[in-house]
Short mmCIF file of C-alpha atoms in Angstrom, two decimals:
data_model
loop_
_atom_site.label_atom_id
_atom_site.label_comp_id
_atom_site.label_asym_id
_atom_site.label_seq_id
_atom_site.Cartn_x
_atom_site.Cartn_y
_atom_site.Cartn_z
CA UNK R 1 -30.17 -64.70 4.40
CA UNK R 2 -30.79 -66.68 1.19
CA UNK R 3 -34.39 -67.29 2.22
CA UNK R 4 -34.89 -63.61 2.94
CA UNK R 5 -33.41 -62.65 -0.43
CA UNK R 6 -35.68 -65.17 -2.13
CA UNK R 7 -38.72 -63.70 -0.35
CA UNK R 8 -37.66 -60.17 -1.26
CA UNK R 9 -37.64 -61.13 -4.94
CA UNK R 10 -40.57 -63.55 -5.20
CA UNK R 11 -43.14 -62.25 -2.67
CA UNK R 12 -44.22 -59.31 -4.89
CA UNK R 13 -45.20 -61.75 -7.64
CA UNK R 14 -48.21 -62.94 -5.65
CA UNK R 15 -48.19 -63.00 -1.85
CA UNK R 16 -47.32 -59.30 -1.52
CA UNK R 17 -48.15 -58.05 -5.02
CA UNK R 18 -48.07 -54.22 -5.11
CA UNK R 19 -51.29 -53.94 -7.15
CA UNK R 20 -53.64 -56.67 -5.94
CA UNK R 21 -52.44 -56.94 -2.31
CA UNK R 22 -51.09 -53.48 -1.46
CA UNK R 23 -53.48 -51.81 -3.97
CA UNK R 24 -50.82 -49.43 -5.32
CA UNK R 25 -50.31 -48.14 -8.86
CA UNK R 26 -53.98 -48.55 -9.76
CA UNK R 27 -54.16 -45.34 -11.84
CA UNK R 28 -51.76 -46.57 -14.51
CA UNK R 29 -53.46 -49.98 -14.54
CA UNK R 30 -56.68 -48.21 -15.54
CA UNK R 31 -55.01 -45.94 -18.07
CA UNK R 32 -52.63 -48.04 -20.17
CA UNK R 33 -54.19 -51.51 -20.37
CA UNK R 34 -56.68 -51.11 -23.23
CA UNK R 35 -53.97 -52.73 -25.39
CA UNK R 36 -51.42 -55.34 -24.38
CA UNK R 37 -48.34 -53.72 -25.94
CA UNK R 38 -48.43 -50.41 -24.00
CA UNK R 39 -49.29 -52.37 -20.84
CA UNK R 40 -46.18 -54.52 -21.29
CA UNK R 41 -43.97 -51.53 -22.10
CA UNK R 42 -45.25 -49.65 -19.05
CA UNK R 43 -44.54 -52.69 -16.87
CA UNK R 44 -40.98 -52.98 -18.19
CA UNK R 45 -40.44 -49.22 -17.78
CA UNK R 46 -41.60 -49.20 -14.16
CA UNK R 47 -39.48 -52.28 -13.41
CA UNK R 48 -36.34 -50.62 -14.83
CA UNK R 49 -36.93 -47.32 -13.04
CA UNK R 50 -37.78 -49.00 -9.74
CA UNK R 51 -34.78 -51.35 -9.80
CA UNK R 52 -32.21 -48.65 -10.56
CA UNK R 53 -33.83 -46.07 -8.28
CA UNK R 54 -33.69 -48.59 -5.43
CA UNK R 55 -29.99 -49.24 -6.08
CA UNK R 56 -29.09 -45.55 -6.28
CA UNK R 57 -31.01 -44.63 -3.13
CA UNK R 58 -29.51 -47.61 -1.31
CA UNK R 59 -25.98 -46.55 -2.32
CA UNK R 60 -26.42 -43.00 -1.04
CA UNK R 61 -28.82 -43.72 1.84
CA UNK R 62 -26.29 -42.89 4.56
CA UNK R 63 -25.55 -39.48 3.05
CA UNK R 64 -29.13 -38.27 2.51
CA UNK R 65 -30.33 -35.78 5.14
CA UNK R 66 -33.63 -37.03 6.54
CA UNK R 67 -35.47 -33.76 5.96
CA UNK R 68 -34.83 -33.79 2.18
CA UNK R 69 -34.96 -37.52 1.48
CA UNK R 70 -38.24 -37.27 -0.48
CA UNK R 71 -36.78 -34.55 -2.72
CA UNK R 72 -33.68 -36.66 -3.38
CA UNK R 73 -35.84 -39.68 -4.22
CA UNK R 74 -37.95 -37.62 -6.63
CA UNK R 75 -34.84 -36.27 -8.37
CA UNK R 76 -33.43 -39.79 -8.82
CA UNK R 77 -36.75 -41.17 -10.11
CA UNK R 78 -37.35 -38.17 -12.39
CA UNK R 79 -33.89 -38.57 -13.97
CA UNK R 80 -34.47 -42.26 -14.64
CA UNK R 81 -37.96 -41.59 -16.06
CA UNK R 82 -36.53 -39.00 -18.48
CA UNK R 83 -33.98 -41.58 -19.67
CA UNK R 84 -36.73 -44.21 -20.16
CA UNK R 85 -38.91 -41.69 -21.99
CA UNK R 86 -36.10 -40.76 -24.37
CA UNK R 87 -35.25 -44.42 -25.05
CA UNK R 88 -38.91 -45.14 -25.85
CA UNK R 89 -39.12 -42.17 -28.20
CA UNK R 90 -35.97 -43.34 -29.96
CA UNK R 91 -36.83 -47.03 -30.33
CA UNK R 92 -40.64 -47.35 -30.06
CA UNK R 93 -42.18 -44.00 -30.88
CA UNK R 94 -45.71 -45.34 -31.50
CA UNK R 95 -45.94 -46.91 -28.04
CA UNK R 96 -44.39 -43.78 -26.57
CA UNK R 97 -47.25 -41.78 -28.10
CA UNK R 98 -49.83 -44.24 -26.76
CA UNK R 99 -48.42 -44.00 -23.26
CA UNK R 100 -48.22 -40.22 -23.60
CA UNK R 101 -48.07 -38.50 -20.19
CA UNK R 102 -48.28 -41.78 -18.28
CA UNK R 103 -44.55 -42.43 -18.67
CA UNK R 104 -43.90 -39.08 -17.00
CA UNK R 105 -46.35 -39.98 -14.25
CA UNK R 106 -44.12 -42.91 -13.25
CA UNK R 107 -42.46 -40.22 -11.11
CA UNK R 108 -45.53 -40.13 -8.87
CA UNK R 109 -46.25 -43.87 -8.95
CA UNK R 110 -46.82 -44.79 -5.31
CA UNK R 111 -45.14 -48.18 -5.79
CA UNK R 112 -41.82 -46.44 -6.44
CA UNK R 113 -41.99 -44.03 -3.55
CA UNK R 114 -43.25 -46.80 -1.27
CA UNK R 115 -40.34 -49.14 -2.05
CA UNK R 116 -37.75 -46.37 -1.83
CA UNK R 117 -39.06 -45.38 1.61
CA UNK R 118 -39.81 -48.85 2.94
CA UNK R 119 -36.86 -50.82 1.55
CA UNK R 120 -34.11 -48.98 -0.32
CA UNK R 121 -33.41 -46.53 2.52
CA UNK R 122 -32.76 -49.37 4.94
CA UNK R 123 -31.05 -52.06 2.88
CA UNK R 124 -27.92 -52.72 0.84
CA UNK R 125 -27.86 -52.31 -2.98
CA UNK R 126 -28.25 -55.98 -3.98
CA UNK R 127 -31.38 -56.68 -1.89
CA UNK R 128 -32.70 -53.26 -2.97
CA UNK R 129 -32.16 -54.18 -6.62
CA UNK R 130 -33.97 -57.50 -6.19
CA UNK R 131 -36.81 -55.75 -4.36
CA UNK R 132 -37.15 -53.29 -7.23
CA UNK R 133 -37.10 -56.04 -9.88
CA UNK R 134 -39.56 -58.18 -7.90
CA UNK R 135 -42.07 -55.39 -7.32
CA UNK R 136 -41.71 -54.19 -10.91
CA UNK R 137 -42.41 -57.67 -12.26
CA UNK R 138 -45.32 -58.07 -9.86
CA UNK R 139 -46.78 -54.81 -11.17
CA UNK R 140 -46.10 -55.82 -14.79
CA UNK R 141 -47.80 -59.20 -14.35
CA UNK R 142 -51.07 -57.51 -13.41
CA UNK R 143 -50.79 -55.00 -16.27
CA UNK R 144 -50.19 -57.80 -18.76
CA UNK R 145 -53.12 -59.89 -17.49
CA UNK R 146 -55.50 -56.92 -17.56
CA UNK R 147 -54.18 -55.74 -20.94
CA UNK R 148 -54.52 -59.23 -22.43
CA UNK R 149 -58.19 -59.66 -21.51
CA UNK R 150 -59.15 -56.08 -22.34
CA UNK R 151 -57.57 -56.20 -25.80
CA UNK R 152 -58.79 -59.73 -26.55
CA UNK R 153 -62.41 -59.13 -25.51
CA UNK R 154 -62.57 -55.47 -26.47
CA UNK R 155 -60.80 -55.56 -29.85
CA UNK R 156 -60.46 -59.24 -30.72
CA UNK R 157 -56.69 -58.88 -31.00
CA UNK R 158 -53.53 -59.62 -29.01
CA UNK R 159 -50.49 -57.40 -29.64
CA UNK R 160 -52.50 -55.99 -32.55
CA UNK R 161 -52.86 -59.36 -34.29
CA UNK R 162 -56.34 -60.70 -34.97
CA UNK R 163 -57.01 -63.66 -32.67
CA UNK R 164 -60.76 -64.16 -32.83
CA UNK R 165 -61.51 -65.81 -36.20
CA UNK R 166 -63.44 -63.86 -38.81
CA UNK R 167 -65.86 -66.80 -38.98
CA UNK R 168 -67.12 -65.96 -35.49
CA UNK R 169 -67.81 -62.37 -36.56
CA UNK R 170 -69.65 -63.71 -39.60
CA UNK R 171 -71.84 -65.72 -37.21
CA UNK R 172 -72.73 -62.57 -35.28
CA UNK R 173 -69.99 -62.32 -32.64
CA UNK R 174 -69.23 -58.71 -31.59
CA UNK R 175 -66.35 -57.26 -29.62
CA UNK R 176 -67.27 -55.99 -26.16
CA UNK R 177 -66.69 -52.25 -26.48
CA UNK R 178 -67.02 -51.84 -22.71
CA UNK R 179 -63.72 -53.67 -22.23
CA UNK R 180 -61.69 -50.82 -23.70
CA UNK R 181 -63.22 -48.29 -21.28
CA UNK R 182 -61.28 -47.51 -18.05
CA UNK R 183 -64.02 -48.80 -15.66
CA UNK R 184 -63.57 -52.31 -17.07
CA UNK R 185 -59.90 -52.23 -16.08
CA UNK R 186 -61.01 -51.66 -12.50
CA UNK R 187 -63.54 -54.50 -12.72
CA UNK R 188 -60.89 -56.80 -14.24
CA UNK R 189 -58.47 -55.96 -11.41
CA UNK R 190 -61.26 -56.62 -8.91
CA UNK R 191 -61.81 -60.07 -10.47
CA UNK R 192 -58.07 -60.80 -10.21
CA UNK R 193 -58.10 -59.73 -6.54
CA UNK R 194 -61.12 -61.97 -5.89
CA UNK R 195 -59.43 -65.01 -7.48
CA UNK R 196 -56.13 -64.27 -5.73
CA UNK R 197 -57.69 -63.92 -2.28
CA UNK R 198 -59.87 -66.99 -2.74
CA UNK R 199 -56.65 -68.96 -3.30
CA UNK R 200 -54.75 -67.24 -0.46
CA UNK R 201 -56.84 -67.62 2.69
CA UNK R 202 -54.30 -65.72 4.81
CA UNK R 203 -55.09 -62.52 2.86
CA UNK R 204 -58.81 -62.69 3.59
CA UNK R 205 -60.16 -60.26 6.16
CA UNK R 206 -61.75 -61.87 9.20
#
């Protein structure tokens, strides 16, 4: 059982990552990764919502009628998303404005609905919690990687702080404006998938 619990938590980090292996949650990866800070906040938000939604659905799984289970899941997720949205507005209003509607769209994030359906409905609360945390962190890792390279190469900053020395700009260096456009997020994710699959032969299609 310990091995299974370990796999539940750690597999989403790499071997079964929701973004680069299952190819879920791509829309938000494209939308919120032009800067590292909103990417990190979105990753933390999805992790919190997914973990607690998994626990709640797991606790009430035996009382949910099959024909309305999707509605119940949406109500649980929507409630948690509203709480996250209000917390962000109270403690980090600027990032909340940057994320705009994308916090609300966590409700329709296919990673959440996929884990609730595939795991929380059939497992006890503790494994469900670990599954939610693991998949949330796996999602956040990709957001942070993409956000780091897009902000660094597109704006010359990391977390808003200038990283590329002014001397390089004086010598003619220019930020790559393409990196802050959504298509470059997709290309960056594609590069991550390529590197990941080149290192994990079992994921390569025959």
